[in-house]
Coordinates of C-alpha atoms in Angstrom, one line a residue:
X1 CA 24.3 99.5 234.6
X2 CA 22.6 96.0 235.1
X3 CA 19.9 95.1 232.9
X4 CA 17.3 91.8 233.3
X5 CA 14.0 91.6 235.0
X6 CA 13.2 94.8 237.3
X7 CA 11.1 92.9 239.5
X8 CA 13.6 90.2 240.7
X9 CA 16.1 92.5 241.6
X10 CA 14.6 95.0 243.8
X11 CA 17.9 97.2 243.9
X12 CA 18.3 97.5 240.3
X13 CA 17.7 101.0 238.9
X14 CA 16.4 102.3 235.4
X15 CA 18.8 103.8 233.1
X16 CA 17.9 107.3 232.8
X17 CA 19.1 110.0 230.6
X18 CA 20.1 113.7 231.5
X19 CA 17.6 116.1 229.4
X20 CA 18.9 119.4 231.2
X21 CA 20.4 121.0 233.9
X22 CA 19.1 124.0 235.1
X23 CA 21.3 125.7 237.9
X24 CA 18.7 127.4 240.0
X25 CA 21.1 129.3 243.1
X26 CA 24.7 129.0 243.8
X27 CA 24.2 125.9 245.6
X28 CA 20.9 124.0 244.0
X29 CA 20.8 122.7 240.5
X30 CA 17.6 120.9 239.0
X31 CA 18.4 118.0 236.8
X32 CA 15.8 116.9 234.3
X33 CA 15.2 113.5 233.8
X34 CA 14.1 111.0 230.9
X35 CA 14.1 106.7 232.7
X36 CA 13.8 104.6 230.1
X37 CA 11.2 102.5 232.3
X38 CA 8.1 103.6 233.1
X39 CA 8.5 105.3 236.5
X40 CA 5.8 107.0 238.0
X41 CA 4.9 108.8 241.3
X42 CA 2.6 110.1 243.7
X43 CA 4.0 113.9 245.5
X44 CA 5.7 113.3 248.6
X45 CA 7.5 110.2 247.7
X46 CA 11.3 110.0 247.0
X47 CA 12.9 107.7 244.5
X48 CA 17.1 107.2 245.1
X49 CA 19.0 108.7 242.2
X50 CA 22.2 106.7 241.2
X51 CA 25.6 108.1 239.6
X52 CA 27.2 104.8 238.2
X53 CA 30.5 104.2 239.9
X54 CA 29.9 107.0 242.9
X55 CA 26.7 105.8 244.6
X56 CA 23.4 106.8 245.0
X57 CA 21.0 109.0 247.4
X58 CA 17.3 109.6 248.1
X59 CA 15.6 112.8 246.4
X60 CA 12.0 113.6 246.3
X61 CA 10.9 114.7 243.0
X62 CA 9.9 118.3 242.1
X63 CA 8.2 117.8 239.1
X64 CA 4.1 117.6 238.8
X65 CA 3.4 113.8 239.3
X66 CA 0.5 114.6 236.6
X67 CA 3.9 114.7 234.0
X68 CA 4.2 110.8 233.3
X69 CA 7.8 110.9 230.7
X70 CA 10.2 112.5 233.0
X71 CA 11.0 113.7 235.8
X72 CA 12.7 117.0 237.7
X73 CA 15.1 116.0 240.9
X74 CA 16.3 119.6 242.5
X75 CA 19.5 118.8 244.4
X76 CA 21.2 120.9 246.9
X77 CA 25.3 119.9 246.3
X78 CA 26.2 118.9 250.6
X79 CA 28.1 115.7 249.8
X80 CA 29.9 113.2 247.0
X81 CA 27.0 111.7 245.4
X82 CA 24.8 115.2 245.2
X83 CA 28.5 116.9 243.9
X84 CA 28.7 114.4 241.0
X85 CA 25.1 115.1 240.3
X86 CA 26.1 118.9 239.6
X87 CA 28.8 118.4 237.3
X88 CA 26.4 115.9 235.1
X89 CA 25.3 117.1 231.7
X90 CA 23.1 116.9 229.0
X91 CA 23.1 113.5 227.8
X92 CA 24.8 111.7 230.9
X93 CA 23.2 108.2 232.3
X94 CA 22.1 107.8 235.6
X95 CA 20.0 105.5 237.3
X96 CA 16.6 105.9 239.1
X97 CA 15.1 103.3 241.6
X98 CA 11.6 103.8 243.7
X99 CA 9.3 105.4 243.9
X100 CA 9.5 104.4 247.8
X101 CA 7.6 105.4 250.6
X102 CA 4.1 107.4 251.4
X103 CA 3.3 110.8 250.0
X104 CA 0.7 113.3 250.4
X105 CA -2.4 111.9 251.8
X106 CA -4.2 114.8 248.9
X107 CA -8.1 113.2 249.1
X108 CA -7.7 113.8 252.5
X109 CA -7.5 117.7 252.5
X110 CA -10.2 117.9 250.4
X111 CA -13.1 121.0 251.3
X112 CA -10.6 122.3 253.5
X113 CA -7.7 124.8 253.8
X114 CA -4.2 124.2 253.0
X115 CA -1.0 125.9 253.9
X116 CA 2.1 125.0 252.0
X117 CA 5.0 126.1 254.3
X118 CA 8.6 125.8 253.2
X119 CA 12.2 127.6 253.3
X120 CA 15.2 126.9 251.3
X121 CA 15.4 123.7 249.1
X122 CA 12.8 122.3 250.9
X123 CA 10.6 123.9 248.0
X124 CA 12.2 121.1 245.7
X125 CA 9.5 118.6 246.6
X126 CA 6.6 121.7 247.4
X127 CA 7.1 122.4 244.3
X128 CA 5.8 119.1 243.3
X129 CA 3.0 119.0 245.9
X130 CA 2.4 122.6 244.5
X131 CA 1.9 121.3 240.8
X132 CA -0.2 118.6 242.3
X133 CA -2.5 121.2 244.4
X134 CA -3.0 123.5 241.7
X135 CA -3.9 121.2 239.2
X136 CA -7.2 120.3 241.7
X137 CA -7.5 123.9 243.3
X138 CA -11.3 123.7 243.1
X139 CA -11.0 120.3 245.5
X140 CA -9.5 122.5 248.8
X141 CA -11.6 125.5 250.4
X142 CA -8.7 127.9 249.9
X143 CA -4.6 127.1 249.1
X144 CA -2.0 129.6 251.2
X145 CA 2.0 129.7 250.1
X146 CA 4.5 130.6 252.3
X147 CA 7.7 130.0 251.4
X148 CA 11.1 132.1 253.2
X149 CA 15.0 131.7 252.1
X150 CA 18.1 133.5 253.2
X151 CA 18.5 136.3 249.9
X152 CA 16.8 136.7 247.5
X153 CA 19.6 134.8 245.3
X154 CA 18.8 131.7 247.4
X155 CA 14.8 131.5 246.1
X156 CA 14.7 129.0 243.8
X157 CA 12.2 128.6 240.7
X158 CA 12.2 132.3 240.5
X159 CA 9.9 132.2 237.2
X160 CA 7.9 129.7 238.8
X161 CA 7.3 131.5 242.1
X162 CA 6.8 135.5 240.1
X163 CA 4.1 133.1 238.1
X164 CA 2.5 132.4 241.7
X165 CA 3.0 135.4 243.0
X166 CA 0.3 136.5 240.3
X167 CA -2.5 133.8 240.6
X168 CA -5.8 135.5 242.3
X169 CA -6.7 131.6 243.5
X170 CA -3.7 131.6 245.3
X171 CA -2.9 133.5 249.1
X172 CA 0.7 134.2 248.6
X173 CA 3.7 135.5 250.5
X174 CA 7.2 135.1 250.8
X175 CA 10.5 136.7 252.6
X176 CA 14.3 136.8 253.1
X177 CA 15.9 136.4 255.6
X178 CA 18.1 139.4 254.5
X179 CA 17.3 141.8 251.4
X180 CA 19.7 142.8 248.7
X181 CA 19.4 146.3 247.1
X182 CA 16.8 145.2 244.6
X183 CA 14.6 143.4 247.1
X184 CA 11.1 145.2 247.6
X185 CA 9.4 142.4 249.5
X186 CA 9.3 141.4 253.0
X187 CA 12.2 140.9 255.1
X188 CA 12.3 138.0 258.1
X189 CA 12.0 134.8 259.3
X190 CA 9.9 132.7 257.5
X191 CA 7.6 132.0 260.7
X192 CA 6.7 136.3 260.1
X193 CA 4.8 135.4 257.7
X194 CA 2.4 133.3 259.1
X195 CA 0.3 135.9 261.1
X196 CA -2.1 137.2 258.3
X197 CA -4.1 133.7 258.0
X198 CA -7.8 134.2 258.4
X199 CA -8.6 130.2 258.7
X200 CA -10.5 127.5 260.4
X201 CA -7.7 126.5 263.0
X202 CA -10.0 123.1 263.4
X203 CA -9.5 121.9 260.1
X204 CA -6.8 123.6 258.3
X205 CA -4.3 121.8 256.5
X206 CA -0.4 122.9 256.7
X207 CA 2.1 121.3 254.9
X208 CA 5.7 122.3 256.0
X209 CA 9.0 121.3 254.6
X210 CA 12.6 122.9 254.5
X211 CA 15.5 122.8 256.7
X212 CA 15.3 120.7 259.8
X213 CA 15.6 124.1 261.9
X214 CA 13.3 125.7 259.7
X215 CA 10.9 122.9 260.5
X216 CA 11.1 122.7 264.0
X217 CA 9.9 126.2 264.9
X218 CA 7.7 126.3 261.9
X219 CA 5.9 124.1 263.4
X220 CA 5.8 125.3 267.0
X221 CA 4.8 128.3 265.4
X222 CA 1.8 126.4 263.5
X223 CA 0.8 125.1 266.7
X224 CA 1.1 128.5 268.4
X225 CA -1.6 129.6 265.9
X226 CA -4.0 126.9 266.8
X227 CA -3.5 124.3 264.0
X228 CA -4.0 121.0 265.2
X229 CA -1.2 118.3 265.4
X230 CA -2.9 115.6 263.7
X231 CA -3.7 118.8 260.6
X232 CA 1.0 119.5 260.3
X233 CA 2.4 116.9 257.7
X234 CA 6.2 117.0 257.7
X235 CA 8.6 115.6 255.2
X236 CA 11.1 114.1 257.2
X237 CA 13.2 113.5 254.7
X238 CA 16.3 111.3 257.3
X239 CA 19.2 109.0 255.7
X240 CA 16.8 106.4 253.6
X241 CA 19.7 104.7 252.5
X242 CA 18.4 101.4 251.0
X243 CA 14.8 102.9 250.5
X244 CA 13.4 99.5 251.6
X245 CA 13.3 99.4 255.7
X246 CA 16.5 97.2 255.5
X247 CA 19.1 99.6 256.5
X248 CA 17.5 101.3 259.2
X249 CA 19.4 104.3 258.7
X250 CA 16.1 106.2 258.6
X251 CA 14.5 105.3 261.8
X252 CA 12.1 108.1 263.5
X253 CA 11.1 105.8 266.9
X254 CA 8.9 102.5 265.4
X255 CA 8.8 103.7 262.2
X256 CA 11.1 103.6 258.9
X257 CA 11.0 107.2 256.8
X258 CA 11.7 105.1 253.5
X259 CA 8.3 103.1 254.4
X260 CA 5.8 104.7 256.8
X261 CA 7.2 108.3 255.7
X262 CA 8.9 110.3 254.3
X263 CA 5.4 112.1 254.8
X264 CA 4.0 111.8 258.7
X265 CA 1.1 114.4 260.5
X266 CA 3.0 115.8 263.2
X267 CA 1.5 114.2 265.9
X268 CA 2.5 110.6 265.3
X269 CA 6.1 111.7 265.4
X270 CA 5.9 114.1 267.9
X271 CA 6.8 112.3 270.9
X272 CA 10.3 110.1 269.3
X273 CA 13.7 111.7 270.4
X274 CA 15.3 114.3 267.9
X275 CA 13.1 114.1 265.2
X276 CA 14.4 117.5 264.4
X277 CA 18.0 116.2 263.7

């Protein structure tokens, strides 16, 4: 891995070490992280994760931003790079670039309430902006989880989200799509669970992140309810290749999702084709 003066060399990453690797559903693994830079973040923002000799890819953190030393990356195994991130171990050197782009705009919610919305892996980088929330609870009027996957086998952080589950300063609910035997909770679409929110449509916050199907009606659902557009932030997490606005892979109409994003309010984006895709 190169070595030499960060600054100059914008693409260069940090060398990193594997502390763990925690496999958290059949598919999603969470890799703990140790750069041997300084390499700090605010929620929402991605950094791009590189396995020497493979490549690298964009991931947005899922660790509390509060936690300075290292860092968790939950990765869902769809292609080479996120393949050769499950079989690392304990020990293993990777390499970290960023942090790039705009994340949670959290002064900004402030007095008010706030939804976190998700389904599947898409709690990777809630989990984050949970950690950051919670941490400042006293800051927002009220904080509401929702949070759906397909089984209860696909729920990630399942310690994490029983510990949630048992907070009084926290509204919290969340479903399968289908139940197992063992399942006691509520079964259906993550957009059933949406109904039972006593809150200022005017100002309420929602925060929504998971697959880009997920998403879309998510949304249409939050706007169904009365939330305002300008009130739904998205993490439209597209291909941010280069993480710089070079590549362009990540275009959403005039704006770049490595620069402007990955974090936009709904109705800035609203009107650019396929922003769904």
């Amino acid at each position: 891995m190169c070595s030499g003066n960060r600054d100059k060399n914008i693409y260069r990453p940090i060398e990193t070490e594997v502390l763990d690797v925690v496999t958290e559903s059949p598919a999603i693994k969470t890799v703990k992280l140790r750069p041997r830079e300084e390499l700090t973040f605010q929620t929402g923002q991605f950094i791009e994760l590189t396995v020497p000799g493979v490549g690298e890819a964009p991931f947005t953190p899922s660790s509390s931003p509060a936690v300075k030393d290292t860092m968790d990356v939950t990765i869902m195994k769809v292609g080479k790079v996120t393949e050769k991130v499950h079989e690392l171990k304990k020990g293993d050197i990777v390499g970290l670039r960023g942090p790039y782009g705009v994340g949670y705009p959290l002064d900004e919610y402030k007095d008010k309430e706030v939804l976190v919305f998700g389904g599947g892996v898409g709690l990777a980088p809630l989990r984050s902006l949970m950690f950051a929330l919670l941490d400042r609870i006293d800051d927002f009027k009220k904080l509401y989880f929702r949070y759906g996957a397909k089984t209860p086998g696909d729920i990630i952080y399942k310690d994490l989200v029983r510990e949630w589950s048992q907070r009084k300063d926290l509204d919290f609910r969340i479903t399968v799509d289908k139940a197992d035997e063992e399942w006691t909770g509520h079964v259906g679409l993550v957009t059933t669970i949406l109904d039972d929110m006593d809150v200022d449509l005017e100002t309420a916050i929602a925060v929504v992140c998971g697959p880009p199907i997920m998403m879309k009606f998510g949304t249409f659902k939050l706007l169904e309810l009365g939330f305002k557009e300008h009130n739904i932030y998205l993490s439209m997490e597209k291909n941010m290749s280069c993480g710089l606005g070079k590549c362009g892979h990540c275009r959403i109409g005039t704006y770049y999702a490595c620069k402007d994003g990955p974090v936009f309010s709904y109705d800035k984006i609203k009107d650019f084709h396929d922003i769904w895709q």
